[in-house]
Structures are given as structure tokens and as C-alpha cells.
Short mmCIF file of C-alpha atoms in Angstrom, two decimals:
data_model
loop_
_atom_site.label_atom_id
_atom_site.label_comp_id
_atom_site.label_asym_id
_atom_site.label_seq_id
_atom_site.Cartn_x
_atom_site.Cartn_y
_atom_site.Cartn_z
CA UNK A 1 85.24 97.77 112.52
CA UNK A 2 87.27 94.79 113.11
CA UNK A 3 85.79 91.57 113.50
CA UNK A 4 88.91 89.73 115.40
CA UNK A 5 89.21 91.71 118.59
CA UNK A 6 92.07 91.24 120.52
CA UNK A 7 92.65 92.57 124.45
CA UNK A 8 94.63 94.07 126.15
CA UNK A 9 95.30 97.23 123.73
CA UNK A 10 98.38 97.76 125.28
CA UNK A 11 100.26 95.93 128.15
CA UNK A 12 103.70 96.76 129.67
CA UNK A 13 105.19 93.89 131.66
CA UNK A 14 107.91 93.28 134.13
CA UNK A 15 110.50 90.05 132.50
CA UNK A 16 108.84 87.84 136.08
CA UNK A 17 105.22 88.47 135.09
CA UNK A 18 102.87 86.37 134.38
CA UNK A 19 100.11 87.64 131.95
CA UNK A 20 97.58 86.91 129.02
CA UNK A 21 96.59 88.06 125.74
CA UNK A 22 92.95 87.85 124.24
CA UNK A 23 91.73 87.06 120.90
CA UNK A 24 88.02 86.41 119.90
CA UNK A 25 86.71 86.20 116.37
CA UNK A 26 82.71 85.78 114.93
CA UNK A 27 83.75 84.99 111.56
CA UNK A 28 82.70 81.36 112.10
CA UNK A 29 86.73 80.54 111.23
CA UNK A 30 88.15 77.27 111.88
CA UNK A 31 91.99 78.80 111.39
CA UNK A 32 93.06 81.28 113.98
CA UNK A 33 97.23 82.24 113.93
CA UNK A 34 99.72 84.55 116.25
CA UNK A 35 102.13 86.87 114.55
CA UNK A 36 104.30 88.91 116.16
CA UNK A 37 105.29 92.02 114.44
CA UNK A 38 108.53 94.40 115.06
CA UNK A 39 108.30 97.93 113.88
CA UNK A 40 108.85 98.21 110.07
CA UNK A 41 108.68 94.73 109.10
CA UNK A 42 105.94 92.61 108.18
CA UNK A 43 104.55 90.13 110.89
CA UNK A 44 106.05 86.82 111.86
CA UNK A 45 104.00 83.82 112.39
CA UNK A 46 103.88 82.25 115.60
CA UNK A 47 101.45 79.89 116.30
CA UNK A 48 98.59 77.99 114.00
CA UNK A 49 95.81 76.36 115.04
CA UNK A 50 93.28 74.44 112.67
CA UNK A 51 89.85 73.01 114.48
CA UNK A 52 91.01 73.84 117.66
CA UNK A 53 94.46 71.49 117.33
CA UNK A 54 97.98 73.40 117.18
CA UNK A 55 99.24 72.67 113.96
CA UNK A 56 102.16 74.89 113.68
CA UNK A 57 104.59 76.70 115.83
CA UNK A 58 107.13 78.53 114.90
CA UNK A 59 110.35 77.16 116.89
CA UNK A 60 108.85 80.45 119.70
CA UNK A 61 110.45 79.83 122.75
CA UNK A 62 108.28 78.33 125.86
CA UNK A 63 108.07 81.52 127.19
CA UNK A 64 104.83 81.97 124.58
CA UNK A 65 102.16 79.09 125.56
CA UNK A 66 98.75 79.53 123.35
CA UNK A 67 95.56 78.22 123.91
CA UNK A 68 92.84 77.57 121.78
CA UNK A 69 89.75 77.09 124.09
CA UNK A 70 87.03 77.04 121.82
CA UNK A 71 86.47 78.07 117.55
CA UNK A 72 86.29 81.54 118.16
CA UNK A 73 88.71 82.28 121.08
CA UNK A 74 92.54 81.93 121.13
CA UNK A 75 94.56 83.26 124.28
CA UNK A 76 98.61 83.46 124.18
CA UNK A 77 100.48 82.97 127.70
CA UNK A 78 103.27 85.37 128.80
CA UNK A 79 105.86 84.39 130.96
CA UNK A 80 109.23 85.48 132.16
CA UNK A 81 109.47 87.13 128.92
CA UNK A 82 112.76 89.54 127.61
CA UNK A 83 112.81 93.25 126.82
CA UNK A 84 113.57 91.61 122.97
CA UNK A 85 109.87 90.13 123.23
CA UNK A 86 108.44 94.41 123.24
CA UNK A 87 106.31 94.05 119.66
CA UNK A 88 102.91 93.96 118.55
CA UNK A 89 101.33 91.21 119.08
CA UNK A 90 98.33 90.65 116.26
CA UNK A 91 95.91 87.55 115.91
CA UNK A 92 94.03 86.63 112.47
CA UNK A 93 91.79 84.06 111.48
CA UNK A 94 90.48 82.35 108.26
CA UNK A 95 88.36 79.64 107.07
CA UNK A 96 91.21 76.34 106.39
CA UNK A 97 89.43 74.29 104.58
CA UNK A 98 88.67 76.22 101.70
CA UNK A 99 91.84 76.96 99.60
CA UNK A 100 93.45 80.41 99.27
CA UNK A 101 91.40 82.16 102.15
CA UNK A 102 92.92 85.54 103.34
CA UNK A 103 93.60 85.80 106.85
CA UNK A 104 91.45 88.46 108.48
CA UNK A 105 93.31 90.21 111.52
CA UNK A 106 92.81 92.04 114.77
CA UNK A 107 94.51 95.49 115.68
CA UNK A 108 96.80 93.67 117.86
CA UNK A 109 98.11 94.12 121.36
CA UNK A 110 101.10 96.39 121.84
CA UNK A 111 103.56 94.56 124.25
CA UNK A 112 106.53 96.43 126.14
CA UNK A 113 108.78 94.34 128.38
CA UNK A 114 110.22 96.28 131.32
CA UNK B 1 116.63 84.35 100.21
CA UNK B 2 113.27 86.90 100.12
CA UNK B 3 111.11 85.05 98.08
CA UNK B 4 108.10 87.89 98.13
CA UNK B 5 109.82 91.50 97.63
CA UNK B 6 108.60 95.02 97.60
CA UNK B 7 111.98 97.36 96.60
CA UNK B 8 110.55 100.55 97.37
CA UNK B 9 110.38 101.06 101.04
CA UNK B 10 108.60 104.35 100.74
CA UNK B 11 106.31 105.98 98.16
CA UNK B 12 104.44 109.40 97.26
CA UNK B 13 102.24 110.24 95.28
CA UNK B 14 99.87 113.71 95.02
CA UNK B 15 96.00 113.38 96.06
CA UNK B 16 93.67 112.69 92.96
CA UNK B 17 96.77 110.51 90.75
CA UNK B 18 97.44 107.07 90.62
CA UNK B 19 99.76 105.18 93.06
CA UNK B 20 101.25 102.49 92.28
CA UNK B 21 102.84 99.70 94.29
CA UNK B 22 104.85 96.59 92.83
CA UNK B 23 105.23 93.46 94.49
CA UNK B 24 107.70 90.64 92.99
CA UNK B 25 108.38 87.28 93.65
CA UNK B 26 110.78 84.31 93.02
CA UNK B 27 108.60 81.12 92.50
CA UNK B 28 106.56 80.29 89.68
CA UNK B 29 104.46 78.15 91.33
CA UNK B 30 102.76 80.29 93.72
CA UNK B 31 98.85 80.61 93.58
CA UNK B 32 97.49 83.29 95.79
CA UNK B 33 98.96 86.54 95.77
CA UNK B 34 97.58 89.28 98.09
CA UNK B 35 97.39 93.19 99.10
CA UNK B 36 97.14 94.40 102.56
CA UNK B 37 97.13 97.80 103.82
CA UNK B 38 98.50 98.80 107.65
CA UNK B 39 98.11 101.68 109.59
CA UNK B 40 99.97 102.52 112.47
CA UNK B 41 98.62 100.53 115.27
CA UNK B 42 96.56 99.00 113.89
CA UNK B 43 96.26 95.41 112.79
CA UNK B 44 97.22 94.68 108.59
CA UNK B 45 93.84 95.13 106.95
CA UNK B 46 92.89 92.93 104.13
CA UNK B 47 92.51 94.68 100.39
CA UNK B 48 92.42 92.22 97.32
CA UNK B 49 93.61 89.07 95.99
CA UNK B 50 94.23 87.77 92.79
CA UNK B 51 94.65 83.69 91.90
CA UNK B 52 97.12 82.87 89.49
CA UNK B 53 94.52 82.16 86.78
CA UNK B 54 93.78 85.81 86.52
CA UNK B 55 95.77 88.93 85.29
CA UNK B 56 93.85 90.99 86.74
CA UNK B 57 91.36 91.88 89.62
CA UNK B 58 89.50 95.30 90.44
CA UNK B 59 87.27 96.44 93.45
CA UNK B 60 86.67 99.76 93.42
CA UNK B 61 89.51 102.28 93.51
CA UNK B 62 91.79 99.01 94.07
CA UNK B 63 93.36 97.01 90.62
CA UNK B 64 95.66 94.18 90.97
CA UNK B 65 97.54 92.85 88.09
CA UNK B 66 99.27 89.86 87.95
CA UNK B 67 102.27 89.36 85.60
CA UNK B 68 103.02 85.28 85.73
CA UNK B 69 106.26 85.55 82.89
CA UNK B 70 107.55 88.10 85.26
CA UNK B 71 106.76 86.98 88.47
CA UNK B 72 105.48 90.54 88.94
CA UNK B 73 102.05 91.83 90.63
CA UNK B 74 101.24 95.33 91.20
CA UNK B 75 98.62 97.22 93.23
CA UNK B 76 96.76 100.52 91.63
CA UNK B 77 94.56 102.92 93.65
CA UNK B 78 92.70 105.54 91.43
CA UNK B 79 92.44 108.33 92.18
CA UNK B 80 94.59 108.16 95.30
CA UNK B 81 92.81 109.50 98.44
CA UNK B 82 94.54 111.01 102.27
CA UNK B 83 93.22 107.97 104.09
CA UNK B 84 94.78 105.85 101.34
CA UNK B 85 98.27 106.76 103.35
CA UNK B 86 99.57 103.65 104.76
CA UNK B 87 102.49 100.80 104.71
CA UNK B 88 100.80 97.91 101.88
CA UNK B 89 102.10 94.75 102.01
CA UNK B 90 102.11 92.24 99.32
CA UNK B 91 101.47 88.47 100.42
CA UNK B 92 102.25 84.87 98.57
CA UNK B 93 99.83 82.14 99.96
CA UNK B 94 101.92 79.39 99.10
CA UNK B 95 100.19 75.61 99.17
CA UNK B 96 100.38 74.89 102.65
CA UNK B 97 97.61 77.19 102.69
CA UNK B 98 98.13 78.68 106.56
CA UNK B 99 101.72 80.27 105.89
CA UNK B 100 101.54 84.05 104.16
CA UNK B 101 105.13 85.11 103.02
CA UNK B 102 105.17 88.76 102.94
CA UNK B 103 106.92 91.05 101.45
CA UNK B 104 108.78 93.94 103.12
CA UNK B 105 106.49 96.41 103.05
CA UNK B 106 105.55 100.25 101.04
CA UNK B 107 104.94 102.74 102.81
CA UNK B 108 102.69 104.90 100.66
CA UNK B 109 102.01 108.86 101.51
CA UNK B 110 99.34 110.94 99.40
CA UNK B 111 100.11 114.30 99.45
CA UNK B 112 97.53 116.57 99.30
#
């Protein structure tokens, strides 16, 4: 059983929709990331935050607008987004401020752009 | 330039034997080098680690051996089990400490 649960499972999406994805950890982490991942390759990081404050994105286009409303939730945006955005969509989390922590991830959310 | 790279895309090995997967990378001052496994959709499950003070780390049916001279780290799973069929990536935590560079990917297949 996973401890980072993510929502939707799956979503398919027109390119003028507007829609959200979910990701809630109980791991007590202070680090929760975005990757996106394309099939046969490893994932791509996104987003970072650290205690709630984005510390790293990725150059993603606007498009992609996280949110980080509390330490164990992290939401990502959707908006107008391309049939080149179709991926899985996976959160993680880990503890930041102790060094060399893996990240622990959810099973993602399979994306398909229309 | 890949700095983490795994140069067999695909491996298989019979049920009961050892697999093997090998993992090199390009600088010698990484610190934190990791195994994940993946099924298909599913998110990358975490395996073992190993710090760069070690050689060597075992849990289980899961060995990881560090190489530092060679910049090399492999992965052994004895004896190699169906459900141990997968894609395993190998993962550098560098010292920003938030950004994993991964390697490519092996996808592993245990015949039975």
C-alpha cells in the first residue's frame, strides 16, 4: 500500500478544460515534488516544494499551476493544456532536512489530452 | 550528457537465478545512489540505497554494490522471483538534495 495517494486515477481532458490533480501524503514529509513521466523514460521533475514554499520549478509552462495548501497535501492545476501534455502524472514526498532521503511516490494519475 | 546510465534497456533472467542490473555514472562526487523498481501503472517504488561510504548494502533478496574507482553500482536480487518483473531504475541524489537524476531505465523479466 502506498502511502502518497494521488486522485484522479485516470483523467482524459479536452485542451479548454479546466481541471485538478490530488496528492496527499501521512509520512509527516516536509518535501513534496511533481514529475511527469512519458512512457519508457524515467520521470521528469516538475515542481518542488520545501515547508510549504515552491522552491523549484522546472521552466513547466503556466499551463501547470501547483499548490501546496498544507504539509501533507499538494494539488497541480490543469489548464488549456496540449495533446503533448498526455503522461503520467506522479507525486512523491520526502523528509528535506535530513540529507540523502529517498523520495517516496504515489501511483500517479494517468493524463490523456483530447 | 547522461550523467546516471543504465545500457541495457531490457533484461532476462530464469526464476530461482540471480539478476543483475548495473547502473553507471559520470561524477565522482556523487553521494547517494539509489534503486527503484516500477511497474506498469504504477508509481516508481523505492528499493535500496547505498551512501558513498559503503560498498555495499543488502536487505533481503536485494544487494547493492557500489564501485567508487569505477563509478559503477549494481543491483542483485537472489534468487529472482515472477513479481520481481519490472523496469528498475537507478538514481544519483546529487547535493542539492531535492533533484534525483535517473538513469534510463531496465526493464527486467523473470522467466519462469
Amino acid at each position: 500500500d502506498t502511502e502518497v495517494t494521488q486522485t484522479p486515477k485516470h483523467l482524459v481532458m479536452g485542451m479548454t478544460n479546466k481541471k485538478s490533480l490530488k496528492c496527499e501524503q501521512h509520512m509527516g514529509h516536509r518535501a513534496m515534488y511533481w514529475y511527469k513521466q512519458k512512457a519508457k523514460k524515467p520521470p521528469e521533475l516538475m515542481f518542488v516544494y520545501s515547508y510549504e514554499k515552491l522552491s523549484i520549478n522546472e521552466s513547466v509552462p503556466s499551463r501547470f499551476s501547483p499548490e501546496c495548501p498544507n504539509s501533507s497535501l499538494l494539488n497541480l492545476h490543469l489548464h488549456a493544456l496540449q495533446p503533448e501534455d498526455s503522461a503520467l502524472y506522479l507525486c512523491a514526498s520526502s523528509q528535506p532536512d535530513r540529507a540523502a532521503q529517498p523520495q517516496h511516490f504515489g501511483d500517479g494519475t494517468r493524463l490523456s489530452i483530447l | 550528457d547522461q550523467q546516471v546510465k543504465q545500457n541495457s534497456p531490457s533484461l532476462s533472467v530464469q526464476e530461482g537465478r540471480i539478476s543483475i542490473l548495473n547502473c553507471d555514472y559520470t561524477n565522482s562526487m556523487f553521494d547517494y545512489f539509489l534503486w527503484y523498481k516500477k511497474y506498469p501503472a504504477e508509481g516508481p517504488t523505492f528499493l535500496i540505497s547505498i551512501s558513498s561510504i559503503k560498498d555495499k548494502n543488502e536487505d533481503g533478496r536485494f544487494t547493492v554494490f557500489l564501485n567508487k574507482s569505477a563509478k559503477h553500482l549494481s543491483l542483485h536480487i537472489v534468487p529472482s522471483q515472477p513479481g520481481d518483473s519490472a523496469v528498475y531504475f537507478c538514481a544519483v541524489i546529487p547535493d542539492s538534495n531535492y533533484q534525483l537524476i535517473w538513469g534510463a531505465g531496465t526493464k527486467l523479466i523473470i522467466k519462469p
